[in-house]
mmCIF file of C-alpha atoms in Angstrom:
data_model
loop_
_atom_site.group_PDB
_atom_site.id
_atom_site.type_symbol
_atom_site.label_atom_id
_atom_site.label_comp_id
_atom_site.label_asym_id
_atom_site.label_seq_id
_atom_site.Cartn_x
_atom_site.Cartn_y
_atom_site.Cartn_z
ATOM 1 C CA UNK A 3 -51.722 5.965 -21.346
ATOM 2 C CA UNK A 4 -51.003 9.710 -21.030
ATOM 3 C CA UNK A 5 -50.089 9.592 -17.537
ATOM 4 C CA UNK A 6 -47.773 6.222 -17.940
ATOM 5 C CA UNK A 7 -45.997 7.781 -20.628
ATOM 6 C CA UNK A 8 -45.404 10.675 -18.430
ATOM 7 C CA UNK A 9 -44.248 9.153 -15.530
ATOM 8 C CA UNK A 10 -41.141 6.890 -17.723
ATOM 9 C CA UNK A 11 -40.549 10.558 -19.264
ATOM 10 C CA UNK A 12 -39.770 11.887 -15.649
ATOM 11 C CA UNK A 13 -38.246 8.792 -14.302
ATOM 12 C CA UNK A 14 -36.134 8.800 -17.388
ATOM 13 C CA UNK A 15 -35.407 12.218 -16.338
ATOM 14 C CA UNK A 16 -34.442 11.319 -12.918
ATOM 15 C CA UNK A 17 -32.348 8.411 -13.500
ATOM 16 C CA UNK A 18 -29.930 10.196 -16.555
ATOM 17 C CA UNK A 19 -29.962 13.725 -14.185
ATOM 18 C CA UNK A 20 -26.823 13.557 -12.405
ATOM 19 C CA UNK A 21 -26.244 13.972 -9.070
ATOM 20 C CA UNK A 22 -24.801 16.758 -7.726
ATOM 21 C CA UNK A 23 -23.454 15.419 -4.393
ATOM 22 C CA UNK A 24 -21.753 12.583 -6.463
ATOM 23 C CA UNK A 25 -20.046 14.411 -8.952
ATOM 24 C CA UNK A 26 -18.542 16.098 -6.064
ATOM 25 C CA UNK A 27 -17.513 13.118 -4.502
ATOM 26 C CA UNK A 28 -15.731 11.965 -7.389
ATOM 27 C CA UNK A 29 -12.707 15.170 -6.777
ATOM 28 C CA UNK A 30 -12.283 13.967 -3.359
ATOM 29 C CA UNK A 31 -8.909 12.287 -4.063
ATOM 30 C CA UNK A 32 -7.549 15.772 -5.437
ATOM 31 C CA UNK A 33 -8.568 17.594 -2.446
ATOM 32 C CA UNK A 34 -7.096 15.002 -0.356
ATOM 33 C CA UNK A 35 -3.479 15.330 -2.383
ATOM 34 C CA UNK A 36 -3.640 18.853 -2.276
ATOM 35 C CA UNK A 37 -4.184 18.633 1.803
ATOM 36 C CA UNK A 38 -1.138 16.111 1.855
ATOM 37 C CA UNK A 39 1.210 18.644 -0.382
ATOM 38 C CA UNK A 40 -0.006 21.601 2.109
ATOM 39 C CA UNK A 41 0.801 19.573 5.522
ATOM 40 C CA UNK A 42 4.442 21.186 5.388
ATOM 41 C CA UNK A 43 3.315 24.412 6.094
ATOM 42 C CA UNK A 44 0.738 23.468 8.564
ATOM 43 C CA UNK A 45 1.248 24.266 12.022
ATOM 44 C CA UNK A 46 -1.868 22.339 13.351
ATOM 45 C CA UNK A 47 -1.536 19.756 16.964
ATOM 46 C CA UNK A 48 -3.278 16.812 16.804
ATOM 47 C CA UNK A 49 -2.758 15.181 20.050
ATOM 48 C CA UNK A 50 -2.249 11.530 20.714
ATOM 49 C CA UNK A 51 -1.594 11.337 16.973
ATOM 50 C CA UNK A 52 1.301 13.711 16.172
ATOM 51 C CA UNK A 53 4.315 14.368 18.640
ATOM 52 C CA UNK A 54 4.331 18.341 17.606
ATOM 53 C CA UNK A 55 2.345 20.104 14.117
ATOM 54 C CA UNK A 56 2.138 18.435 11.194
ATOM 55 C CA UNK A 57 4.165 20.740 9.457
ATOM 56 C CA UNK A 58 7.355 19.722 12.272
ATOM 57 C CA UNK A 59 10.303 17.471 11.270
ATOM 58 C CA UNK A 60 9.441 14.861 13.412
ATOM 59 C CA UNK A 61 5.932 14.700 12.226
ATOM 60 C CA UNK A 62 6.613 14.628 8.327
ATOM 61 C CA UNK A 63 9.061 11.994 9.121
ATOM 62 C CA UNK A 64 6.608 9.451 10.418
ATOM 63 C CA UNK A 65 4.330 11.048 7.721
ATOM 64 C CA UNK A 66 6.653 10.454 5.159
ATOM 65 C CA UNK A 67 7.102 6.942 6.562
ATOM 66 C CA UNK A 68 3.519 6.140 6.188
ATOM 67 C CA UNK A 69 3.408 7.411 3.247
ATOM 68 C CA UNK A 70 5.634 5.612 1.715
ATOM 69 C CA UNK A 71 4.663 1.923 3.235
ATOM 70 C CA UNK A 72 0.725 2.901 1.717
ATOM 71 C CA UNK A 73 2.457 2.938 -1.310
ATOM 72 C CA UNK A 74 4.850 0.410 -0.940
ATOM 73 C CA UNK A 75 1.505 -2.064 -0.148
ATOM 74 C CA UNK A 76 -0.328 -0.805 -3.088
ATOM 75 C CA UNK A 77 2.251 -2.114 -4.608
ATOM 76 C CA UNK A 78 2.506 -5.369 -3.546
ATOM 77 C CA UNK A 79 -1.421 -5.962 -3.738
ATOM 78 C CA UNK A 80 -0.750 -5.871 -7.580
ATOM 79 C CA UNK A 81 0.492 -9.416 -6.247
ATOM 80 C CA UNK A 82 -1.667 -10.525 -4.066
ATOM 81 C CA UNK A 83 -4.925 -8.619 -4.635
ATOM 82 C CA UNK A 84 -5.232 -8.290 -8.457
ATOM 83 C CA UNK A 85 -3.169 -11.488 -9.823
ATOM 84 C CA UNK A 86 -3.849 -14.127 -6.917
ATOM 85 C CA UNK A 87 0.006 -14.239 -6.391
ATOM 86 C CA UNK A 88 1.219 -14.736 -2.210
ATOM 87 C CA UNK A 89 4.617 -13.808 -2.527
ATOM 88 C CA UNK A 90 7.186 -14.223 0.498
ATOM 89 C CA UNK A 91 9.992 -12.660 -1.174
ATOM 90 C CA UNK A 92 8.946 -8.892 -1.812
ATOM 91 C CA UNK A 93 11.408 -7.333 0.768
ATOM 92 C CA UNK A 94 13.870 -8.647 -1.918
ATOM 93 C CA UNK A 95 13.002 -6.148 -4.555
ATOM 94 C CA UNK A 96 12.554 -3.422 -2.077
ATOM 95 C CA UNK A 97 16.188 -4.547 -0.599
ATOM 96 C CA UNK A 98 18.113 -4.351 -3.468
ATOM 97 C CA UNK A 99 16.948 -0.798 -4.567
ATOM 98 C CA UNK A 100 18.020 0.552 -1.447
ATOM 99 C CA UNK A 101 21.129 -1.324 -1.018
ATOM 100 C CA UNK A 102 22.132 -1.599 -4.998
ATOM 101 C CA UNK A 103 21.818 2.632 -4.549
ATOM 102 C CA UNK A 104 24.099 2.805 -1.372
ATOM 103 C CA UNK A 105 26.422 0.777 -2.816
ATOM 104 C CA UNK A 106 26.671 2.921 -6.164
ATOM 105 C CA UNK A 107 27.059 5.684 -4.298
ATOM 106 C CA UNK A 108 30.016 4.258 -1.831
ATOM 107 C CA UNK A 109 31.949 2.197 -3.686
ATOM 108 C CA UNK A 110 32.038 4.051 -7.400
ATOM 109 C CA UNK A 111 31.217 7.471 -6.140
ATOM 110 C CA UNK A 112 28.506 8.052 -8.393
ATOM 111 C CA UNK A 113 26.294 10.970 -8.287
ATOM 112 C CA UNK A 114 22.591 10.296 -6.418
ATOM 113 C CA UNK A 115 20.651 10.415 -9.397
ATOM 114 C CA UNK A 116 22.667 8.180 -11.570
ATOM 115 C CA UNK A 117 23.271 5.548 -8.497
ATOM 116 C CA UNK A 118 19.458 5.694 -8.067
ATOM 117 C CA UNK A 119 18.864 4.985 -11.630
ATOM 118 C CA UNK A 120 21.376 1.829 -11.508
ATOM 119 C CA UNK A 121 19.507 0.872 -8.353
ATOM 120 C CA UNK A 122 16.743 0.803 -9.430
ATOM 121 C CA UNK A 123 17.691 -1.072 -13.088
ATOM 122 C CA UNK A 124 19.291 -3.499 -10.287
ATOM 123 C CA UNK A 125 15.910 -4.186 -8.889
ATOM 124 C CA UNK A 126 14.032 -4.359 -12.151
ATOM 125 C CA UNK A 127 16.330 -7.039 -13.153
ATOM 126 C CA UNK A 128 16.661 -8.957 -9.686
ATOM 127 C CA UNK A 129 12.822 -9.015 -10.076
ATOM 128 C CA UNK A 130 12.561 -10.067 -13.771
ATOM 129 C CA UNK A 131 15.356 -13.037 -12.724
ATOM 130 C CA UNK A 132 13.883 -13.911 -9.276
ATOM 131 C CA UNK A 133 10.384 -13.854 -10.780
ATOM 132 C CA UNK A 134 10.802 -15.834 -13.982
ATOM 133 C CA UNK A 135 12.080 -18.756 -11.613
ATOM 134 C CA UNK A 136 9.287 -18.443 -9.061
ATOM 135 C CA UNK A 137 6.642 -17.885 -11.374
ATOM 136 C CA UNK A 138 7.830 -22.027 -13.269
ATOM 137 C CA UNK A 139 5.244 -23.151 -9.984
ATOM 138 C CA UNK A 140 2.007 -22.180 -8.606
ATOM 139 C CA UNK A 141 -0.371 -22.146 -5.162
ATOM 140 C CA UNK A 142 2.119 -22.691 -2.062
ATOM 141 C CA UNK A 143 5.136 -23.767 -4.052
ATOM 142 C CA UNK A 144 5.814 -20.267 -5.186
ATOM 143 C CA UNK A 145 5.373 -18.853 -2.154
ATOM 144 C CA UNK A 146 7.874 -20.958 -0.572
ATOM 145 C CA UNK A 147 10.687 -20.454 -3.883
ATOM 146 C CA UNK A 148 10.034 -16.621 -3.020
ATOM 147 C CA UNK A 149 10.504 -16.880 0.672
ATOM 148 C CA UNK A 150 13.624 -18.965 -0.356
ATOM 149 C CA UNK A 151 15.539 -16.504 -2.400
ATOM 150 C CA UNK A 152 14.517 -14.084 0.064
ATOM 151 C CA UNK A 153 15.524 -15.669 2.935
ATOM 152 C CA UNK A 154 19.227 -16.410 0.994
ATOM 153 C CA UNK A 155 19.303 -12.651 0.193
ATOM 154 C CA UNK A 156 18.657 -11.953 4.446
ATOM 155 C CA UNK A 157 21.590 -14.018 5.411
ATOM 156 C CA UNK A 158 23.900 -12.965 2.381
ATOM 157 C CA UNK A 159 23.551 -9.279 4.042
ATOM 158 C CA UNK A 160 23.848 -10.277 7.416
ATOM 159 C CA UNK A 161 26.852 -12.393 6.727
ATOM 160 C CA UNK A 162 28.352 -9.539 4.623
ATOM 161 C CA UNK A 163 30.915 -11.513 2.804
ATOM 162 C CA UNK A 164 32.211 -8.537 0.163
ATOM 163 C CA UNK A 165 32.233 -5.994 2.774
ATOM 164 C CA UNK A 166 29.809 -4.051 0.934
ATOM 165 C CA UNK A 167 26.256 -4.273 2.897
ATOM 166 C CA UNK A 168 27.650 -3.411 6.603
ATOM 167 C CA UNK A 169 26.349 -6.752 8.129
ATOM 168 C CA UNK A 170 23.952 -6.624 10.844
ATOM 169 C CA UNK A 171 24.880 -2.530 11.582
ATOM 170 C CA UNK A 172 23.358 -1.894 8.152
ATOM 171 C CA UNK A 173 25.032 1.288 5.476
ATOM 172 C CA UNK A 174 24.323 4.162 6.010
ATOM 173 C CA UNK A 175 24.116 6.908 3.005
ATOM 174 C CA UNK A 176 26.944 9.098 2.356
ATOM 175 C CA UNK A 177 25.970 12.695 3.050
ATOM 176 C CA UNK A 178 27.944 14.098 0.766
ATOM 177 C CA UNK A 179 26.899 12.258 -2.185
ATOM 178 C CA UNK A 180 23.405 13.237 -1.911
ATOM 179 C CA UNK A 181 22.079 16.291 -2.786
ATOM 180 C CA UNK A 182 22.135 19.619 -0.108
ATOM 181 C CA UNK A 183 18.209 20.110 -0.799
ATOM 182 C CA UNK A 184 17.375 16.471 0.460
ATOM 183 C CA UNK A 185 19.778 16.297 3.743
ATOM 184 C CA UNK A 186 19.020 17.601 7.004
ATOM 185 C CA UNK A 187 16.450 18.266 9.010
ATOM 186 C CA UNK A 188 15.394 21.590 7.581
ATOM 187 C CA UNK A 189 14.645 19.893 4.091
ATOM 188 C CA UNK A 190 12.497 16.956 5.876
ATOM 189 C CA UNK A 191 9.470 18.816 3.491
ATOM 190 C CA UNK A 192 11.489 17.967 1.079
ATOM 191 C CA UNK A 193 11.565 14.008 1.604
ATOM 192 C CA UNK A 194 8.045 14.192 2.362
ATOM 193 C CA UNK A 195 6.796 15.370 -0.979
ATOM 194 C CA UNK A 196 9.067 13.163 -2.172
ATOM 195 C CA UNK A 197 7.695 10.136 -0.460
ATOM 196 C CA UNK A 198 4.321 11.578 -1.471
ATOM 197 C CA UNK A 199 5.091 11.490 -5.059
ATOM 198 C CA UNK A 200 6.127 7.947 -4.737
ATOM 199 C CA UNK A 201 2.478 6.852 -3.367
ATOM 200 C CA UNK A 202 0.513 9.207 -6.355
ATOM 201 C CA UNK A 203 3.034 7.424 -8.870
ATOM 202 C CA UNK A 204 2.342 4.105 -7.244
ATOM 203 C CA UNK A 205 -1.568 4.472 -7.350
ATOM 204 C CA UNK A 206 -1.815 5.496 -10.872
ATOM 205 C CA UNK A 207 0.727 2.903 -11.741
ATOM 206 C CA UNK A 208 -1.894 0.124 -10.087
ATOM 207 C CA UNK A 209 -4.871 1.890 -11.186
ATOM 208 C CA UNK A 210 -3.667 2.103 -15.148
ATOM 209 C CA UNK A 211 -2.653 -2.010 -14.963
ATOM 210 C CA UNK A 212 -5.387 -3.065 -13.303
ATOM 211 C CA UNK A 213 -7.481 -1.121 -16.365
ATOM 212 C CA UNK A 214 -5.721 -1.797 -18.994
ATOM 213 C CA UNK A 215 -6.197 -5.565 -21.154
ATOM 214 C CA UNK A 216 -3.338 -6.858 -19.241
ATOM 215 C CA UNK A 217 -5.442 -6.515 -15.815
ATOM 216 C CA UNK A 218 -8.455 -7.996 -17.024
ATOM 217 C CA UNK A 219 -6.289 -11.138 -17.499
ATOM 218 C CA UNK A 220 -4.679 -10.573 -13.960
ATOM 219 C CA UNK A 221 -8.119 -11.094 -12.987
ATOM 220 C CA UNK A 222 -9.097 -13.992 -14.723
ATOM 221 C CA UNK A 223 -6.116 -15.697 -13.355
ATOM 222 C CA UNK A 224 -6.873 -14.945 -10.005
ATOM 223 C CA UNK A 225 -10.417 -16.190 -10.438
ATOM 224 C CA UNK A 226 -9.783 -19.635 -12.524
ATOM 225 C CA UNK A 227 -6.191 -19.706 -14.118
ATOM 226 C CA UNK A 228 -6.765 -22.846 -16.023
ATOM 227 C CA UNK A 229 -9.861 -21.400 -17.880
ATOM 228 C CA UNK A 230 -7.266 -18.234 -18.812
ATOM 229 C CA UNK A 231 -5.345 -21.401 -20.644
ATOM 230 C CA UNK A 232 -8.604 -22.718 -22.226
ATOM 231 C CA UNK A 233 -9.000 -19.071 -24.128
ATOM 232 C CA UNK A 234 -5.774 -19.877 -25.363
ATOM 233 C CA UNK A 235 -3.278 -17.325 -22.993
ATOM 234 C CA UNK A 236 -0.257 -17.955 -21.590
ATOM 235 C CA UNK A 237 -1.032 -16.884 -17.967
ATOM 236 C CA UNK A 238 2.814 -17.376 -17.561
ATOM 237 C CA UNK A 239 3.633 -14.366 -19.383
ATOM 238 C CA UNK A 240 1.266 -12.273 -17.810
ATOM 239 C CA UNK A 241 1.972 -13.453 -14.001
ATOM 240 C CA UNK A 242 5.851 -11.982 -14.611
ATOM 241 C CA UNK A 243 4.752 -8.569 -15.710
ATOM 242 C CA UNK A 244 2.627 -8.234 -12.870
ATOM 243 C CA UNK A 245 5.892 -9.569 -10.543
ATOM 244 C CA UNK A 246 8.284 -7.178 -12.630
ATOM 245 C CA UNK A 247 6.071 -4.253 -12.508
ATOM 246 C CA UNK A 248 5.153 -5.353 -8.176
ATOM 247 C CA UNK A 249 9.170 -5.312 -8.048
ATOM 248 C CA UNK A 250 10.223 -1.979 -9.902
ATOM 249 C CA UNK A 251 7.503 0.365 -7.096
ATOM 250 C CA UNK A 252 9.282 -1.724 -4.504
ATOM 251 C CA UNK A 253 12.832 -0.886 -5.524
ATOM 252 C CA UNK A 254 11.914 2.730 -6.380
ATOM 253 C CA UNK A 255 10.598 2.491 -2.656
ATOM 254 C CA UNK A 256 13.684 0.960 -1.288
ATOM 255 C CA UNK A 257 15.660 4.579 -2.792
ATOM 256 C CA UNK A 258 12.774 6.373 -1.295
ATOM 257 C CA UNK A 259 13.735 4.596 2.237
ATOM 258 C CA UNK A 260 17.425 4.992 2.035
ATOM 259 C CA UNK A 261 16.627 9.089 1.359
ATOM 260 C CA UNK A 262 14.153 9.231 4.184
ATOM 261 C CA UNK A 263 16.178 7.230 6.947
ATOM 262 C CA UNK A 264 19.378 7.793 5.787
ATOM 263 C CA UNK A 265 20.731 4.286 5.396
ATOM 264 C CA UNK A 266 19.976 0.898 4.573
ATOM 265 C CA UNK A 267 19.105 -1.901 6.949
ATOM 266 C CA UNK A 268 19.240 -5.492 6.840
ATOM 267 C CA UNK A 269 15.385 -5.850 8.689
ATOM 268 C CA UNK A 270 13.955 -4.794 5.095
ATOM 269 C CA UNK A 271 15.437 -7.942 3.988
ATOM 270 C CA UNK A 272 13.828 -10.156 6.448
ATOM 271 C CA UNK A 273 10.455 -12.291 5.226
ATOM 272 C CA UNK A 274 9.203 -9.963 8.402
ATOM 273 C CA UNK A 275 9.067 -7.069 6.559
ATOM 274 C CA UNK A 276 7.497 -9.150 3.476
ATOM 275 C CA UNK A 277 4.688 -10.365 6.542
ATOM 276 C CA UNK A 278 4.534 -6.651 7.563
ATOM 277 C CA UNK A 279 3.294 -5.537 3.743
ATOM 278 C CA UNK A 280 1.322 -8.829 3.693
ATOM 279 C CA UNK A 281 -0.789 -7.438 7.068
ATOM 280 C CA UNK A 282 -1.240 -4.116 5.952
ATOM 281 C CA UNK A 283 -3.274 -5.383 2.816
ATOM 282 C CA UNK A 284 -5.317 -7.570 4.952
ATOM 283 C CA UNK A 285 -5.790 -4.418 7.108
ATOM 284 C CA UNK A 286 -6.506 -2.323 4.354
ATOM 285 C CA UNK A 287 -8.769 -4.384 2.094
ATOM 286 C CA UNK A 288 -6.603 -6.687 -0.160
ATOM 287 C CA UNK A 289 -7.880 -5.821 -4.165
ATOM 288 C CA UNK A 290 -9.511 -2.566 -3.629
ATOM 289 C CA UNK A 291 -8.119 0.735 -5.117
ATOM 290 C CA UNK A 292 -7.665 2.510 -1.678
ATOM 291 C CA UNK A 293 -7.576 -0.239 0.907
ATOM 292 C CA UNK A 294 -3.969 -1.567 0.590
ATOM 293 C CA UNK A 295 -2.627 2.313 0.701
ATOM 294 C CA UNK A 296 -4.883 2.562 4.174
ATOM 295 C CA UNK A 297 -3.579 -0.090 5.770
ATOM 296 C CA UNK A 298 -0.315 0.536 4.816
ATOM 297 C CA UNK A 299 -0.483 3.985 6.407
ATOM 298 C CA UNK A 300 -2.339 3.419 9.749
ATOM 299 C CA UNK A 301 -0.017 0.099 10.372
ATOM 300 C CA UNK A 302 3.108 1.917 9.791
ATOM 301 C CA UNK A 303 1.914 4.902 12.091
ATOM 302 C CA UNK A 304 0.592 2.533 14.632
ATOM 303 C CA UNK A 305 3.781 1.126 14.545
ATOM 304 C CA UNK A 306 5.394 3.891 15.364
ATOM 305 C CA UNK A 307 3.010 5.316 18.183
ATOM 306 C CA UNK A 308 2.104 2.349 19.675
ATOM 307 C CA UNK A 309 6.101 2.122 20.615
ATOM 308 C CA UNK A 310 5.819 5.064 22.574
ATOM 309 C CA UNK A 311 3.139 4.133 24.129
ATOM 310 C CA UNK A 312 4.262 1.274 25.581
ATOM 311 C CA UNK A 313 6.793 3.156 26.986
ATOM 312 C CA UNK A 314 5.038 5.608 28.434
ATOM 313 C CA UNK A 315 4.486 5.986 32.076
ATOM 314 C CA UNK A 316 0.432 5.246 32.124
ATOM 315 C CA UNK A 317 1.627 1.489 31.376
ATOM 316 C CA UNK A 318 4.373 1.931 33.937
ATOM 317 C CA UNK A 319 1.563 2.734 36.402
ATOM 318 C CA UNK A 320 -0.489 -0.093 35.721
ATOM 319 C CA UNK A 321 -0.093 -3.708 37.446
ATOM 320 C CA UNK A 322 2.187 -6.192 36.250
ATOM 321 C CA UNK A 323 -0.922 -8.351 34.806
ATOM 322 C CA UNK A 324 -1.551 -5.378 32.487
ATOM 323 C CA UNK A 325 1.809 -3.836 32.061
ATOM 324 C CA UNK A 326 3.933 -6.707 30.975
ATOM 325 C CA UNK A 327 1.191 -7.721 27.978
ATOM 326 C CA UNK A 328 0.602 -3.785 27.074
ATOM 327 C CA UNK A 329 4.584 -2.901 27.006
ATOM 328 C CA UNK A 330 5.116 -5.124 23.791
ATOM 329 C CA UNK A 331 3.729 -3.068 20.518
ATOM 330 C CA UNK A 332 3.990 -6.127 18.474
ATOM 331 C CA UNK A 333 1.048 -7.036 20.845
ATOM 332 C CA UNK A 334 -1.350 -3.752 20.639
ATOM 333 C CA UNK A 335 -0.190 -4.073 16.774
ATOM 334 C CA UNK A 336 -1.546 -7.859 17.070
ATOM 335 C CA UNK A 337 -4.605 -6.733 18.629
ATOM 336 C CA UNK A 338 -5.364 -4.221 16.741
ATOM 337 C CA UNK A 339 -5.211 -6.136 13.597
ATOM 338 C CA UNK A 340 -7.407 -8.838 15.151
ATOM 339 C CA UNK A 341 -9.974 -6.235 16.024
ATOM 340 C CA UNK A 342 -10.146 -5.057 12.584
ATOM 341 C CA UNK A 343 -10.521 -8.104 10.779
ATOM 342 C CA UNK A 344 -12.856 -9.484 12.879
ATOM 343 C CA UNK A 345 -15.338 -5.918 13.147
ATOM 344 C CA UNK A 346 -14.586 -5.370 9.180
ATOM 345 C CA UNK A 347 -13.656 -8.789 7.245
ATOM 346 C CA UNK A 348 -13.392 -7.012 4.284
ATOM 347 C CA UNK A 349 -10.810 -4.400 5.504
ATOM 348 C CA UNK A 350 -11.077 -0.482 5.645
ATOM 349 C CA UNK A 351 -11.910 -0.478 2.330
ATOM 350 C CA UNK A 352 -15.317 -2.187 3.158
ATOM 351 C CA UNK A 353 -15.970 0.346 6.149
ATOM 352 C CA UNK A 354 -18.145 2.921 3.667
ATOM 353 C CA UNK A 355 -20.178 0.065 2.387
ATOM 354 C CA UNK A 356 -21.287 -1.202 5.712
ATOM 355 C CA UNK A 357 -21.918 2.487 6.861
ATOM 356 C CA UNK A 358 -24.187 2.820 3.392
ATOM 357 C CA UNK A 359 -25.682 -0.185 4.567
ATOM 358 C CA UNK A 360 -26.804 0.404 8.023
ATOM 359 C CA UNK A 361 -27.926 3.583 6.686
ATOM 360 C CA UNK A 362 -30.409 2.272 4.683
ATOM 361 C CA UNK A 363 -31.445 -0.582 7.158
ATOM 362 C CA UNK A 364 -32.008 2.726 9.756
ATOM 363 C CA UNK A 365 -34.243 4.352 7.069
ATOM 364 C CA UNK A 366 -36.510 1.292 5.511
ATOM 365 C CA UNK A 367 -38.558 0.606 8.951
ATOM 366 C CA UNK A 368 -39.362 3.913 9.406
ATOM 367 C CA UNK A 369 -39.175 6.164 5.978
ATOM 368 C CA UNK A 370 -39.634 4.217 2.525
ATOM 369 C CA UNK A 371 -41.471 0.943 2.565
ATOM 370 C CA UNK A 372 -39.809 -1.784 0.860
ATOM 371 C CA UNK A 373 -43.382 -1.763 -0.963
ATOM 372 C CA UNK A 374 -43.417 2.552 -1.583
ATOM 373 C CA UNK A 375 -39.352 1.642 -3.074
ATOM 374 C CA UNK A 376 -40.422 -0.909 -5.304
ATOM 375 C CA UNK A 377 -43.256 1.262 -6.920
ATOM 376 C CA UNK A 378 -41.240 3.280 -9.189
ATOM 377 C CA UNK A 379 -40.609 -0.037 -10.883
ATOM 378 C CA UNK A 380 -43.793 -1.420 -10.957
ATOM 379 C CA UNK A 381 -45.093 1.852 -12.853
ATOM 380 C CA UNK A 382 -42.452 1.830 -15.220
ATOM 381 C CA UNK A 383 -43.376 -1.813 -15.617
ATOM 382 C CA UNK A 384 -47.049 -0.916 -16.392
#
């Protein structure tokens, strides 16, 4: 009886001691952020990956690019991930806060940080409007009322009937109006921290929803709606504030983009660029915490690199059977994405858990028994 009594005593012990190795794991977000803050001041090469060092202009700009697209698809998983919600239309939102903020700043000369704050109250209350119309249907038939207004917001650009958006040329940002520390290429650390801050604002603004009451019903109403109505919520209500609150990070990301490219474009209007997010959740592992940010950053860099290397003279070299297919980045994007689905259905997010996995499989046949791992339980059953 002794001896049973001190074996619970030490497995007691054992299970409430924690572990060291995890609670280190736990602060590896913070050392990550504080390696992203110091990567203007680095003057490391990675080749293949990076034109020049991380800490050179042309690096933090595609940095600061996919940067802001992992947040901008954290974002929209709020949607898609957390509330069940496919949404067509989210270029929209990110549209009008770049476009609503040019315009402020052209045509009533407003200072930056007042024009941004208009632009972004502009795509607050496009979303609010837009989203309390969508949100009157469910399943496909929202989807298609988002990709509508949407798809009236592309051609009301690229028609350009006021004047005001540029037409298919796009707007580009008055330099003048904006401030001396955030133009130019020798404060492109600047626009990186900046797009940096809007990914750390957009993951704690996901991570504090998704925690909160309010998330718990997201949930529910991606996993059964109808039984959300049976406990006697309105899953109405609660479907808008996660559209509003999807539709404020991507207006405050449409400012971000007119700061970092210096204009604003009618392809962010497009039900592309909406497809574009929509990929780089799948990528990343729609309704995780990390997964949507992941994808979001290796799409938009693969974007980027996979254009010059389709340019480049290897696939000049090669023969026209292997040159013509592997010139067109939309189809090394294409496959790449089908690769990654297919070797990880769950996204990136998932790629830990499978690595976990195989690492136990590898140590079962021959370490611990499945007999020897069970035994701990069987004594503490006794």
């Amino acid at each position: 009886m002794s001896t049973i009594t001190g074996t619970r005593t030490e497995l007691a012990g054992q299970a409430g001691a924690p572990d060291p190795r995890r609670r280190l794991l736990r602060w590896w977000p913070a050392v990550v952020l504080v390696v992203l803050f110091a990567l203007p001041y680095g003057t490391v090469e990675i080749p293949g990956l990076l034109d020049g060092p991380v800490g050179s202009a042309g690096s933090l700009q595609l940095l600061a690019l996919c940067l802001l697209f992992g947040g901008l698809a954290t974002g929209y998983d709020l949607l898609l991930g957390r509330t069940g919600l496919l949404s067509f239309g989210h270029a929209l939102y990110f549209a009008a806060g770049s476009y609503a903020t040019n315009t402020f700043l052209r045509e009533a000369g407003l200072p930056f940080w007042l024009a941004a704050v208009l632009g972004l109250v502009f795509g607050i209350a496009a979303a609010l409007l837009f989203g309390a119309v969508s949100l009157r249907v469910t399943g496909i038939g929202f989807s298609m009322v988002t990709l509508a207004f949407a798809q009236a917001a592309s051609l009301l650009v690229a028609r350009d009937p006021g004047g005001f958006a540029g037409g298919e040329e796009g707007i580009s940002a008055p330099g003048d109006a904006l401030p001396a520390s955030l133009v130019g290429i020798g404060n492109t650390a600047n626009l990186y921290w900046i797009a940096l801050a809007f990914l750390v604002l957009c993951l704690a603004v996901v991570h504090w929803t998704t925690h909160s009451p309010t998330g718990r019903v997201w949930e529910g109403i991606k996993e059964n709606e109808r039984r959300v109505e049976v406990l006697g919520l309105r899953p109405y209500g609660f479907k808008l504030v996660a559209f509003v609150v999807a539709g404020t990070l991507a207006a405050l990301g449409g400012i971000v983009h007119l700061l970092l490219t210096g204009g604003s474009t009618p392809a962010t209007t497009t039900s592309e660029f909406t497809l574009s997010l929509l990929v780089m959740v799948v990528l990343g592992g729609s309704g995780t915490r990390w997964g949507p940010m992941l994808g979001g950053i290796l799409y938009t860099w693969a974007d980027h690199r996979l254009g010059d290397l389709a340019n480049s003279a290897a696939v000049a070299d090669l023969p026209s059977v292997l040159r013509v297919p592997l010139s067109q980045p939309l189809f090394l994007l294409g496959v790449l994405f089908v690769i990654v689905v297919n070797v990880l259905p769950g996204g990136l997010a998932a790629l830990p858990g499978r690595v976990r996995a195989a690492r136990s499989r590898s140590r079962t046949p021959g370490g611990d028994s499945p007999a020897a791992a069970a035994a701990p339980t069987e004594r503490q059953d006794a």
